[in-house]
Coordinates of N, CA and C in Angstrom, one line a residue:
Chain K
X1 N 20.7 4.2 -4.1 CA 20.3 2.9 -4.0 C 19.1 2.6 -4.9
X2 N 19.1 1.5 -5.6 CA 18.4 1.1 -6.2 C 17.0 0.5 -5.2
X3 N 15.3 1.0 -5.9 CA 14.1 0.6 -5.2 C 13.7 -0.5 -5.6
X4 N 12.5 -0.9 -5.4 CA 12.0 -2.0 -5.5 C 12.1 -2.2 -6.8
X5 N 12.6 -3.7 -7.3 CA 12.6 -3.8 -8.6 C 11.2 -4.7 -9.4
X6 N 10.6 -4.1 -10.2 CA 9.5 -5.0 -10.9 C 9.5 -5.3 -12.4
X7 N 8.9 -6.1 -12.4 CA 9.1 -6.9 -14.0 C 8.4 -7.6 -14.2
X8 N 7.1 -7.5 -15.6 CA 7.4 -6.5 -16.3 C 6.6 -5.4 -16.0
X9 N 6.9 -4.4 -16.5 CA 6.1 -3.1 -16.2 C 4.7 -2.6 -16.5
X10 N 4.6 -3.7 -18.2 CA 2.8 -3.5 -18.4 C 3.1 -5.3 -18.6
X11 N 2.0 -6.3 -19.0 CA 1.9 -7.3 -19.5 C 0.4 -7.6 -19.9
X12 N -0.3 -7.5 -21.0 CA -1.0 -8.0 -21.9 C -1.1 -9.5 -22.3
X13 N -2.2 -10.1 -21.6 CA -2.1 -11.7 -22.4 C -3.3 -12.2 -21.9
X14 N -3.9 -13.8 -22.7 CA -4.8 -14.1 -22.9 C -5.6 -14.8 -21.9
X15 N -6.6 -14.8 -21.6 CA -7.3 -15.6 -20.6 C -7.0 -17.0 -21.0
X16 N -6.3 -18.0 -19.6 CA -6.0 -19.0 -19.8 C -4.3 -18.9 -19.7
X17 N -3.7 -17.8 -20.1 CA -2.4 -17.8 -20.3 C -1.5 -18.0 -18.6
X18 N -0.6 -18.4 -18.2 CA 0.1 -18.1 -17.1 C 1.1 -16.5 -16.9
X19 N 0.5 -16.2 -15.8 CA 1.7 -14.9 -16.2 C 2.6 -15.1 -14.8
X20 N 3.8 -14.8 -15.0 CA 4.5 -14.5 -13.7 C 5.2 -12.9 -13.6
X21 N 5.4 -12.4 -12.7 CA 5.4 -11.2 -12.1 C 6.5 -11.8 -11.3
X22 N 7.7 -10.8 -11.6 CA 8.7 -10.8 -10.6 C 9.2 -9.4 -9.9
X23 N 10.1 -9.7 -9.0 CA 9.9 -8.7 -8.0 C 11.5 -9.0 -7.0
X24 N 12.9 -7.8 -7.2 CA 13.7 -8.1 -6.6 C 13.6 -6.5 -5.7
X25 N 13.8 -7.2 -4.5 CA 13.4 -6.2 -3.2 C 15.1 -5.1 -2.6
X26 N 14.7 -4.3 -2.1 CA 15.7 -4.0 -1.5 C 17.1 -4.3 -0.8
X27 N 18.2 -4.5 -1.2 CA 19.1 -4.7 -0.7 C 18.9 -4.8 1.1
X28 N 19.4 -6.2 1.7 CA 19.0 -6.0 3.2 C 17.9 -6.0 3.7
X29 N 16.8 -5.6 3.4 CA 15.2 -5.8 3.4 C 14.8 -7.2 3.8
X30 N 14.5 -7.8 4.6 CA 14.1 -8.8 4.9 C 13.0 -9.7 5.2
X31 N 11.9 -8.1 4.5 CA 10.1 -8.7 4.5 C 9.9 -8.5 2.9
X32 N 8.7 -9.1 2.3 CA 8.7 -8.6 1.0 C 6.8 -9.1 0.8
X33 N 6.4 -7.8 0.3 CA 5.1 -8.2 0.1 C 4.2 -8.1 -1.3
X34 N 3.4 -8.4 -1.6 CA 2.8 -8.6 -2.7 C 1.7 -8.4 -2.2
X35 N 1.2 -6.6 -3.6 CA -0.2 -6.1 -3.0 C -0.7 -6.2 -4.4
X36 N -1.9 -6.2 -4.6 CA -2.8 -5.9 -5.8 C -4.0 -4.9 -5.5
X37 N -3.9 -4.4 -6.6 CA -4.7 -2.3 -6.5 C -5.2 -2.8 -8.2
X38 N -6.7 -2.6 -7.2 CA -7.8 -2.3 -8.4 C -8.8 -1.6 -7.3
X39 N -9.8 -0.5 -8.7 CA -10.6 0.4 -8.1 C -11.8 -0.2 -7.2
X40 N -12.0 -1.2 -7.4 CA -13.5 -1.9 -6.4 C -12.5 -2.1 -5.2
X41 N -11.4 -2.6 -5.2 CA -11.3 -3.2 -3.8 C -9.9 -2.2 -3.1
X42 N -9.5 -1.5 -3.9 CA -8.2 -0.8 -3.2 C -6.8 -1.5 -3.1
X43 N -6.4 -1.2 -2.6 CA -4.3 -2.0 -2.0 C -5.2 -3.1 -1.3
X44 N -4.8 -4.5 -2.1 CA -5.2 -5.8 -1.0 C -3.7 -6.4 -1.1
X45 N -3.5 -7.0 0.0 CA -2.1 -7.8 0.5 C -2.4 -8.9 0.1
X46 N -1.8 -9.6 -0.6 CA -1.7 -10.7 -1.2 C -1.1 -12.0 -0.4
X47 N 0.2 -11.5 -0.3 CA 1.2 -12.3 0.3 C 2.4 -12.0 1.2
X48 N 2.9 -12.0 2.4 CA 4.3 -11.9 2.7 C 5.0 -12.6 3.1
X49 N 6.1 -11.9 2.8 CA 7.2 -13.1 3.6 C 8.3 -12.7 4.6
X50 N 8.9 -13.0 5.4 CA 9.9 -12.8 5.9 C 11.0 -13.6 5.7
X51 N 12.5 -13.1 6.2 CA 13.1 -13.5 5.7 C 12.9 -15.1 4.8
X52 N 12.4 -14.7 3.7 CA 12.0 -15.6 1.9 C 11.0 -16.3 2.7
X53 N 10.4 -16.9 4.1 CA 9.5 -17.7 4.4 C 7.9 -17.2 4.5
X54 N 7.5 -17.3 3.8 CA 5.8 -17.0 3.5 C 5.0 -17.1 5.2
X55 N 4.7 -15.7 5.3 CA 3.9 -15.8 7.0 C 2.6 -15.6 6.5
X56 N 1.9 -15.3 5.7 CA 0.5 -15.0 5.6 C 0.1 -15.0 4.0
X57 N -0.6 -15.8 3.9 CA -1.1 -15.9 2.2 C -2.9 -15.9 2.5
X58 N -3.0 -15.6 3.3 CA -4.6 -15.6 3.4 C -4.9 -15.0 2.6
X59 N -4.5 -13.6 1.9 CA -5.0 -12.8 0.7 C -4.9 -13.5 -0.4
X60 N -4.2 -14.4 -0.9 CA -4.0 -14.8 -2.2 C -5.5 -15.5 -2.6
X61 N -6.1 -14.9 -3.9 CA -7.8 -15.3 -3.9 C -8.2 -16.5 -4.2
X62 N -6.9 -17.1 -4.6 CA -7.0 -18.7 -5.2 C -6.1 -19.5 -5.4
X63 N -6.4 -20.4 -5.5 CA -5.2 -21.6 -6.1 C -4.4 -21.3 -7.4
X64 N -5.4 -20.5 -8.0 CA -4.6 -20.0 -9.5 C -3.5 -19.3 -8.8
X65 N -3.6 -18.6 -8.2 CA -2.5 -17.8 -7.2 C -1.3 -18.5 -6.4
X66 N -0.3 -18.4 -6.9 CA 1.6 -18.8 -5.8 C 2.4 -17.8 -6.1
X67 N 3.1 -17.5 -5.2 CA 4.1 -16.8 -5.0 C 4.9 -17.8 -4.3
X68 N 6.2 -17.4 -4.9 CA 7.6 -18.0 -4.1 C 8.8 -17.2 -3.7
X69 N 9.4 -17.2 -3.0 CA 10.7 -16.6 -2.6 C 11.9 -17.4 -2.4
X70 N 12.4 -17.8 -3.9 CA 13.5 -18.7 -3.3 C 14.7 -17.9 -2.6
X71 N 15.1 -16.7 -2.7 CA 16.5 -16.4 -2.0 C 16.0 -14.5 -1.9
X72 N 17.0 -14.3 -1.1 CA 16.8 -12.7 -0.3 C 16.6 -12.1 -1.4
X73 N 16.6 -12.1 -2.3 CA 17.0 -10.6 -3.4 C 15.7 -11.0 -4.6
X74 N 14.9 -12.4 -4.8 CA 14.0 -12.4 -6.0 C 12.5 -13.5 -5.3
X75 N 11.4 -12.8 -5.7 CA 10.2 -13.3 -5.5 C 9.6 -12.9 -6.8
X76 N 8.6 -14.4 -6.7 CA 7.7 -14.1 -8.2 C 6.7 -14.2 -7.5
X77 N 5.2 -13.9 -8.0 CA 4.0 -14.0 -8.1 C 3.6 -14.7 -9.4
X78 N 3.2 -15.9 -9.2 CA 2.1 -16.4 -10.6 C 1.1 -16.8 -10.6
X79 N 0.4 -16.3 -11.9 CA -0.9 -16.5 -11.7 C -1.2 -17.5 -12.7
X80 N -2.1 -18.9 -12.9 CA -2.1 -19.8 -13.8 C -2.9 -21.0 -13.7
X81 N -4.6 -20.8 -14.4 CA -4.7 -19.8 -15.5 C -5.1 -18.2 -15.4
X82 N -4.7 -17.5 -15.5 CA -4.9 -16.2 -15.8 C -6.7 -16.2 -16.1
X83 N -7.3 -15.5 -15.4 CA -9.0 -15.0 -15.8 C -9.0 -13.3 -16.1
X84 N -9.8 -12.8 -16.7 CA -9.9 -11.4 -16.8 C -9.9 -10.6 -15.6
X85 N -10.9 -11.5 -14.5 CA -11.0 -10.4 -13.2 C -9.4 -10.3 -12.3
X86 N -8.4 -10.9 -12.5 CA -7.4 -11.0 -12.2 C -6.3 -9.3 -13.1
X87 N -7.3 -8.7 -14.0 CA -6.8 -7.7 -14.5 C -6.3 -6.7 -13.0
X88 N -5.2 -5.7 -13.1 CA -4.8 -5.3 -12.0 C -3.6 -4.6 -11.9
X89 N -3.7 -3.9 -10.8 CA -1.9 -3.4 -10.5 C -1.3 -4.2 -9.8
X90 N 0.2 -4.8 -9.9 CA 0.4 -5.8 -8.9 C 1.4 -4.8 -8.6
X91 N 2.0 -4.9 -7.1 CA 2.9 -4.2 -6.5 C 3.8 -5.0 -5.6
X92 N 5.0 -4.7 -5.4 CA 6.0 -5.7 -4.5 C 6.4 -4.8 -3.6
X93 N 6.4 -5.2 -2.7 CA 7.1 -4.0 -1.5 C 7.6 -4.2 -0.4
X94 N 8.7 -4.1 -0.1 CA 9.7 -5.1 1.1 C 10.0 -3.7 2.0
X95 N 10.4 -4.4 3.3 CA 11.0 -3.5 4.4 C 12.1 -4.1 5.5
X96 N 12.3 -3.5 6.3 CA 12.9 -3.8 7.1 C 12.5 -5.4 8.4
X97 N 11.3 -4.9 8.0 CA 10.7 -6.2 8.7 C 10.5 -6.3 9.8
X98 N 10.0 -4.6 10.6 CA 10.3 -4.0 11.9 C 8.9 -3.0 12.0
X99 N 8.1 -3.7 12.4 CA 6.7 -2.7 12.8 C 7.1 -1.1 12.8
X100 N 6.9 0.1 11.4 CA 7.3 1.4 11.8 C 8.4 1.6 11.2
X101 N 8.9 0.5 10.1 CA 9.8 1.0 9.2 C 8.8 1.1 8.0
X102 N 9.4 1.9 6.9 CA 8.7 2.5 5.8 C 8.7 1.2 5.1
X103 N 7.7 0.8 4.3 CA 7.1 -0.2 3.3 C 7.7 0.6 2.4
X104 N 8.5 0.5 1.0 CA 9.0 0.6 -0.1 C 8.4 -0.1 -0.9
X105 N 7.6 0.7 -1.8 CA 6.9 0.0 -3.1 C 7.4 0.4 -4.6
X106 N 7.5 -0.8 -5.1 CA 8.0 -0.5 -6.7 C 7.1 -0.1 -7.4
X107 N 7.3 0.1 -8.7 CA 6.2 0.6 -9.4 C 5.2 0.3 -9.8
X108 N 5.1 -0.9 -9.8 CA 3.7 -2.0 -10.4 C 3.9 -2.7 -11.5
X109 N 3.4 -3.8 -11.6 CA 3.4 -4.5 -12.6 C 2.0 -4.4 -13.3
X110 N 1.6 -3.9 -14.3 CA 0.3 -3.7 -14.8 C -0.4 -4.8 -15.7
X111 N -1.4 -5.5 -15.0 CA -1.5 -7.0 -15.9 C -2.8 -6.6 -16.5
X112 N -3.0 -6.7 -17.7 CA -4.5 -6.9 -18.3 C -4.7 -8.0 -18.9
X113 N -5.8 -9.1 -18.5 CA -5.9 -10.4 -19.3 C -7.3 -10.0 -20.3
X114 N -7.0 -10.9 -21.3 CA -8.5 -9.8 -22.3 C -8.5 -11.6 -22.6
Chain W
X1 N -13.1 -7.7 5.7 CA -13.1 -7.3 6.9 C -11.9 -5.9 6.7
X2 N -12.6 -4.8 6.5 CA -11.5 -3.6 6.6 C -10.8 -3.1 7.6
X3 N -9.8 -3.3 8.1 CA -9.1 -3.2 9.0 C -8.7 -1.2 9.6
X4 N -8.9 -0.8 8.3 CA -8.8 1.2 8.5 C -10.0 1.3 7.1
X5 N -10.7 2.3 8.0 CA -12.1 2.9 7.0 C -11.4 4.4 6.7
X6 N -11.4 4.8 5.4 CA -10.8 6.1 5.1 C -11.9 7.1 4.2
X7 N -12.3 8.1 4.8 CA -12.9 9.0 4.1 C -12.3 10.6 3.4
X8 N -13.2 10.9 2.6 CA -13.8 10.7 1.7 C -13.4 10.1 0.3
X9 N -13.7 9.3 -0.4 CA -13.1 8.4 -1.4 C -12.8 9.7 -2.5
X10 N -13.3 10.5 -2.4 CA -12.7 12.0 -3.4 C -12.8 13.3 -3.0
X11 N -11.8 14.3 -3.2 CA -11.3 15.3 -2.4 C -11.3 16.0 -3.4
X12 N -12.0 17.6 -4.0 CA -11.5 18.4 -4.8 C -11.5 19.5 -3.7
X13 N -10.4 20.4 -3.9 CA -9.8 21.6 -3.4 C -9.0 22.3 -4.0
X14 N -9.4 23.8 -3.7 CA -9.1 25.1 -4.5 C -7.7 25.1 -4.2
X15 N -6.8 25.7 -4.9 CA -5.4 25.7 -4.4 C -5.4 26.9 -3.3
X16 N -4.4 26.3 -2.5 CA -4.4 27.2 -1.5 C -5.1 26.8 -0.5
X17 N -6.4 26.1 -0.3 CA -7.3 25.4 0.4 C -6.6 24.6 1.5
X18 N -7.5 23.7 2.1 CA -6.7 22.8 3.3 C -7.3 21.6 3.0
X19 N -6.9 20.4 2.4 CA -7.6 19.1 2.1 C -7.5 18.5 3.4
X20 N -8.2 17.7 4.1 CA -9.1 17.2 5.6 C -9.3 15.5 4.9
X21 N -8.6 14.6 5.2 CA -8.8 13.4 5.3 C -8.7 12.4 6.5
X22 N -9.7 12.2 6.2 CA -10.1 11.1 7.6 C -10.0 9.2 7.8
X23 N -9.3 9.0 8.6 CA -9.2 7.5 9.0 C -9.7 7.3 10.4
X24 N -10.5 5.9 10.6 CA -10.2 5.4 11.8 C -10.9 3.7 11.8
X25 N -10.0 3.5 13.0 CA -9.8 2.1 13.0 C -10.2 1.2 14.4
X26 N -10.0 0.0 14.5 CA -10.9 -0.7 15.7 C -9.8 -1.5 16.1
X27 N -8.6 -1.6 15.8 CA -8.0 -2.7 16.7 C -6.9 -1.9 17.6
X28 N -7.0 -2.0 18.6 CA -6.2 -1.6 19.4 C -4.8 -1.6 19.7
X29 N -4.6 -2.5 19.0 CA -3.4 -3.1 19.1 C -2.2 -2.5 17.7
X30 N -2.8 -1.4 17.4 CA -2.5 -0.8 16.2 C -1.4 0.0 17.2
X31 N 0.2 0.8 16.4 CA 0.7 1.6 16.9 C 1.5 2.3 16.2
X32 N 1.0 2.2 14.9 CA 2.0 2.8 13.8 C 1.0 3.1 12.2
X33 N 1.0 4.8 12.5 CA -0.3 5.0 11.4 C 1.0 5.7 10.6
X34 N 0.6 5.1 9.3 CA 1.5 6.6 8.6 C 0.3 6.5 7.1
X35 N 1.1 7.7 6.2 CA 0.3 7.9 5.5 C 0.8 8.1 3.9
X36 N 0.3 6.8 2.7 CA 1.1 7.2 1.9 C 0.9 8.5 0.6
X37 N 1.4 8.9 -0.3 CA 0.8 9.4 -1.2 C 1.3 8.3 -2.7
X38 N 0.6 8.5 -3.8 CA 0.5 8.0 -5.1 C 0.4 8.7 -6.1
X39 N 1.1 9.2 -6.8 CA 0.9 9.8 -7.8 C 0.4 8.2 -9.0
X40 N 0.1 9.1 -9.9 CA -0.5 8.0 -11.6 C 0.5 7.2 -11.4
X41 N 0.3 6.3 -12.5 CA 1.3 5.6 -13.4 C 2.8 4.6 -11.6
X42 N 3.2 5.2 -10.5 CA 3.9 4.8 -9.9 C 3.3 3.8 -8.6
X43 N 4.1 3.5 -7.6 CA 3.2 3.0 -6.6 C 3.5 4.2 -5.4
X44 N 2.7 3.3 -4.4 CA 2.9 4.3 -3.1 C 3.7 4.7 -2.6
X45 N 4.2 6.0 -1.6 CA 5.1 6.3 -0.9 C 5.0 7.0 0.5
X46 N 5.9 6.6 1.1 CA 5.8 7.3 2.4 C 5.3 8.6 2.5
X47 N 4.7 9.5 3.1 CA 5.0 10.6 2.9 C 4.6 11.1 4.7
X48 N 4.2 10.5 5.8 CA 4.4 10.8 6.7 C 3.2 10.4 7.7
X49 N 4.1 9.9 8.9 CA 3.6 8.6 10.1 C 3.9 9.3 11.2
X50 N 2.7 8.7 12.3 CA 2.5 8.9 13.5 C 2.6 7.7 14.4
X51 N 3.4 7.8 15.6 CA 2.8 6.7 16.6 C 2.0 7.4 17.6
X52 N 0.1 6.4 18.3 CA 0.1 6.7 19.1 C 0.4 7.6 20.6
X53 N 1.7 8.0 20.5 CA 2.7 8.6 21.8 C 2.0 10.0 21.6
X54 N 1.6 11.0 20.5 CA 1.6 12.1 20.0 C 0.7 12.1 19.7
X55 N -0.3 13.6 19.6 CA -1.4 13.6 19.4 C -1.6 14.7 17.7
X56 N -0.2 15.0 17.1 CA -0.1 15.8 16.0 C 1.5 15.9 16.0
X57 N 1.4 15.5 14.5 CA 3.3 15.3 14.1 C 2.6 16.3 12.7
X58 N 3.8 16.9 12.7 CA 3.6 18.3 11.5 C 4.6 18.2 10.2
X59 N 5.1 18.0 9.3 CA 6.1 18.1 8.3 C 5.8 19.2 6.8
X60 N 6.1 20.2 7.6 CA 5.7 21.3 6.2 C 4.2 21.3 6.0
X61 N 3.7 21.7 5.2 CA 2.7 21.7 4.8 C 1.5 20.5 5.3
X62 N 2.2 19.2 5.7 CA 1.4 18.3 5.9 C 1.3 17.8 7.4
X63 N 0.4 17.4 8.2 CA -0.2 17.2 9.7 C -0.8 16.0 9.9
X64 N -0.3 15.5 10.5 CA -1.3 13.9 10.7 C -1.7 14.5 12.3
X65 N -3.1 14.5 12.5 CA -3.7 14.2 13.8 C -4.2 13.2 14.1
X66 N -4.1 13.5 15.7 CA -4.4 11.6 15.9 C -5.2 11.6 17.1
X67 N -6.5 10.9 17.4 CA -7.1 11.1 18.3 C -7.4 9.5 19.0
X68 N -6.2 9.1 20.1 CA -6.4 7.7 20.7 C -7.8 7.3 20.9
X69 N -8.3 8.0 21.7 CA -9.5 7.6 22.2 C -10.6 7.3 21.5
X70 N -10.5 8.3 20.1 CA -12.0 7.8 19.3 C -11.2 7.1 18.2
X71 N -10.1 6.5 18.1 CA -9.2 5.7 17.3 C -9.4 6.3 15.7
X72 N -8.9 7.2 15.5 CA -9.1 8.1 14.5 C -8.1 9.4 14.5
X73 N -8.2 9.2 13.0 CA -7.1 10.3 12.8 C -6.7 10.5 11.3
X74 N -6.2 11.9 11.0 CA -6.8 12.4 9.7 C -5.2 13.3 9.5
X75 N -5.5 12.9 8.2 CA -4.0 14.4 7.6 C -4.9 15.3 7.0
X76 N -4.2 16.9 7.5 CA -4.3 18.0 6.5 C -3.4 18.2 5.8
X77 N -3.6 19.2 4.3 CA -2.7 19.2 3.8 C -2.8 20.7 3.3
X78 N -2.0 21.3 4.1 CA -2.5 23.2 4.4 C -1.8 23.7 2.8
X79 N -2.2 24.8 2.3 CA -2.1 25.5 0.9 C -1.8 24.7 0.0
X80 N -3.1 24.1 -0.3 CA -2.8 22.8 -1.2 C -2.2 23.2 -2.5
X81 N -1.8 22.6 -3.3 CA -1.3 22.9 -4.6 C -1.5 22.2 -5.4
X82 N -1.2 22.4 -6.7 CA -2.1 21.3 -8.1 C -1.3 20.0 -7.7
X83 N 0.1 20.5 -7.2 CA 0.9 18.9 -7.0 C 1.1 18.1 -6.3
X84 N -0.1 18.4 -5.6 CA -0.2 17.8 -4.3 C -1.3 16.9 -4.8
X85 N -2.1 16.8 -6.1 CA -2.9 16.1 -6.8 C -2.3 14.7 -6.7
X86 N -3.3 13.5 -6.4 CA -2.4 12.4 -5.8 C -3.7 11.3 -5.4
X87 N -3.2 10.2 -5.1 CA -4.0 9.4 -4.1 C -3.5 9.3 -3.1
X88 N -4.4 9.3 -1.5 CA -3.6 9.2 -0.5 C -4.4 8.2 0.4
X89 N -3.0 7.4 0.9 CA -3.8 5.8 1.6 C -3.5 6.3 2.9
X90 N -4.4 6.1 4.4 CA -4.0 5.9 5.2 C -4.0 4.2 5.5
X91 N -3.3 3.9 6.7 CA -2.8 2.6 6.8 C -2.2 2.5 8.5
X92 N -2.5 1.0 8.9 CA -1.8 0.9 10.1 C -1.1 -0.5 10.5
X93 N -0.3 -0.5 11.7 CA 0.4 -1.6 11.9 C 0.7 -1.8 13.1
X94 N 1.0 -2.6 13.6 CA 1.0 -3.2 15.2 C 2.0 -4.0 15.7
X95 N 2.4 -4.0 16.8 CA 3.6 -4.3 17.7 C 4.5 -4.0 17.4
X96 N 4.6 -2.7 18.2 CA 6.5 -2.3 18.1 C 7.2 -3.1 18.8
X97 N 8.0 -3.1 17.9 CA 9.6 -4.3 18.0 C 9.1 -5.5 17.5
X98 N 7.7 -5.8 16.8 CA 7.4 -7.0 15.5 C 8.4 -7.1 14.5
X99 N 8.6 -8.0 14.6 CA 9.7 -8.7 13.4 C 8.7 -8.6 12.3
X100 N 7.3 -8.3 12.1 CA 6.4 -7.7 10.8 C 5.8 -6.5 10.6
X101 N 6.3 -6.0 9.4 CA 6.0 -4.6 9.2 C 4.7 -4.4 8.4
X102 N 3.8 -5.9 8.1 CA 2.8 -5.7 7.8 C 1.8 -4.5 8.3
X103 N 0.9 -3.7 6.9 CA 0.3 -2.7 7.0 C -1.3 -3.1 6.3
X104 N -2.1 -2.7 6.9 CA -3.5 -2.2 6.4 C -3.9 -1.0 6.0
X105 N -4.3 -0.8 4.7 CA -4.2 0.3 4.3 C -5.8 0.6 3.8
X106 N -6.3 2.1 4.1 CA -7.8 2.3 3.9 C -7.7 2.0 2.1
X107 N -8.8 2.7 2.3 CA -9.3 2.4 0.5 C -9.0 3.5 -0.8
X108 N -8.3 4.4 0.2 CA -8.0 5.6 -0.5 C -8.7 6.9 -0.9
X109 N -7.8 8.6 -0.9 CA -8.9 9.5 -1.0 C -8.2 9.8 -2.5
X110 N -8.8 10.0 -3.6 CA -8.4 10.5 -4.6 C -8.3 12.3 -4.5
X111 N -7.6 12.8 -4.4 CA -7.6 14.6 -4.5 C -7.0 15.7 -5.7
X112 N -7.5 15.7 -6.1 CA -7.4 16.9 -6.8 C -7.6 18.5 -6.6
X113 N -6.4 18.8 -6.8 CA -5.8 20.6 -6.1 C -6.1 21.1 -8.0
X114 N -7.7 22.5 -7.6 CA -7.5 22.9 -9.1 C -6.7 24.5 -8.8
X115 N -6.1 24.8 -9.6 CA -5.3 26.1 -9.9 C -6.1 27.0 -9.8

């Protein structure tokens, strides 16, 4: 079985630019979350959703910040405009949606804004 | 507001050694600790969870202990080895039979196992 799917894997671009970050989750998986990992602050939870409906975006740091989930299988994260402190690991990680099932994380999306 | 405090932010150990990482937490309503590891370059992964019910779940080399009462609880990771070199998050979550599998995850121990 194919894991969490992310895209793109590094992305480079300019302060001011919009970047989107996509993210197709596990087949059947019916939660899907969005973490960001940098060294000052650790794994922060951004966003989740259950079945595609957004339960908690308190993490997301700003308005420059949306995520959507139109349908079970694809969620984006966008960021717009992009600032430098938004440099980061972004991560997508879906589960069963069941307190005590294993969180499944993809590999990261590596964003640097210069 | 950190939800799991995780010590020590860095871990060197001799191979063979026993790396001792520590978590604990304040909400009660917590019942599902597991623990991930991270190698470079990938994201996190399971590598092994405890509920409350038990006070030490063991899987090879690695031990999550768990102590209810002072809400704390720590993995060893007995004859360590270089590839056991890694980041490791502890993390927790709350209400079994939640239709949310949201998790809090500490801040992380970086470890390094030298040869």
């Amino acid at each position: 079985d194919a894991g969490v799917i992310q895209s793109p894997r590094h992305e480079v671009t300019e302060m001011g630019q919009e970047v989107t970050l996509r993210c197709k989750p596990i087949s059947g998986h019916n939660s899907l979350f969005w973490y960001r990992q940098t060294m000052m602050r650790g794994l922060e939870l951004l966003i989740y959703f259950n079945n595609n409906v957004p339960i908690d975006d308190s993490g997301m740091p700003e308005d420059r910040f949306s995520a959507k989930m139109p349908n079970a299988s694809f969620s984006t994260l966008k960021i717009q405009p992009s600032e430098p402190r938004d440099s980061a690991v972004y991560f997508c990680a879906s589960n069963l949606g069941f307190s005590g099932n294993t969180i499944y994380f993809g590999e990261g999306s590596w964003l640097t804004v210069v | 507001q950190q939800q799991v405090k995780q010590s020590p932010q860095s871990l060197i150990v001799q191979k063979g050694g026993i790396s001792i990482i520590n978590c604990a937490y304040e909400n009660t309503a917590f019942d599902y600790f597991p623990w991930y590891q991270q190698f470079p370059g990938k994201g996190p992964a399971l590598l092994i969870a405890i509920r409350p019910d038990v006070s030490e779940k063991k899987e090879g080399r690695f031990t999550i202990s768990f102590n209810k009462s002072a809400k704390q609880f720590s993995l060893h990771i007995m004859d360590s080895q270089p590839g056991d070199s890694a980041t490791y998050f502890c993390a927790a979550s709350k209400g079994r039979g939640s239709t949310l599998g949201r998790l809090y995850f500490g801040r992380g121990t970086q470890l390094t196992v030298w040869p």
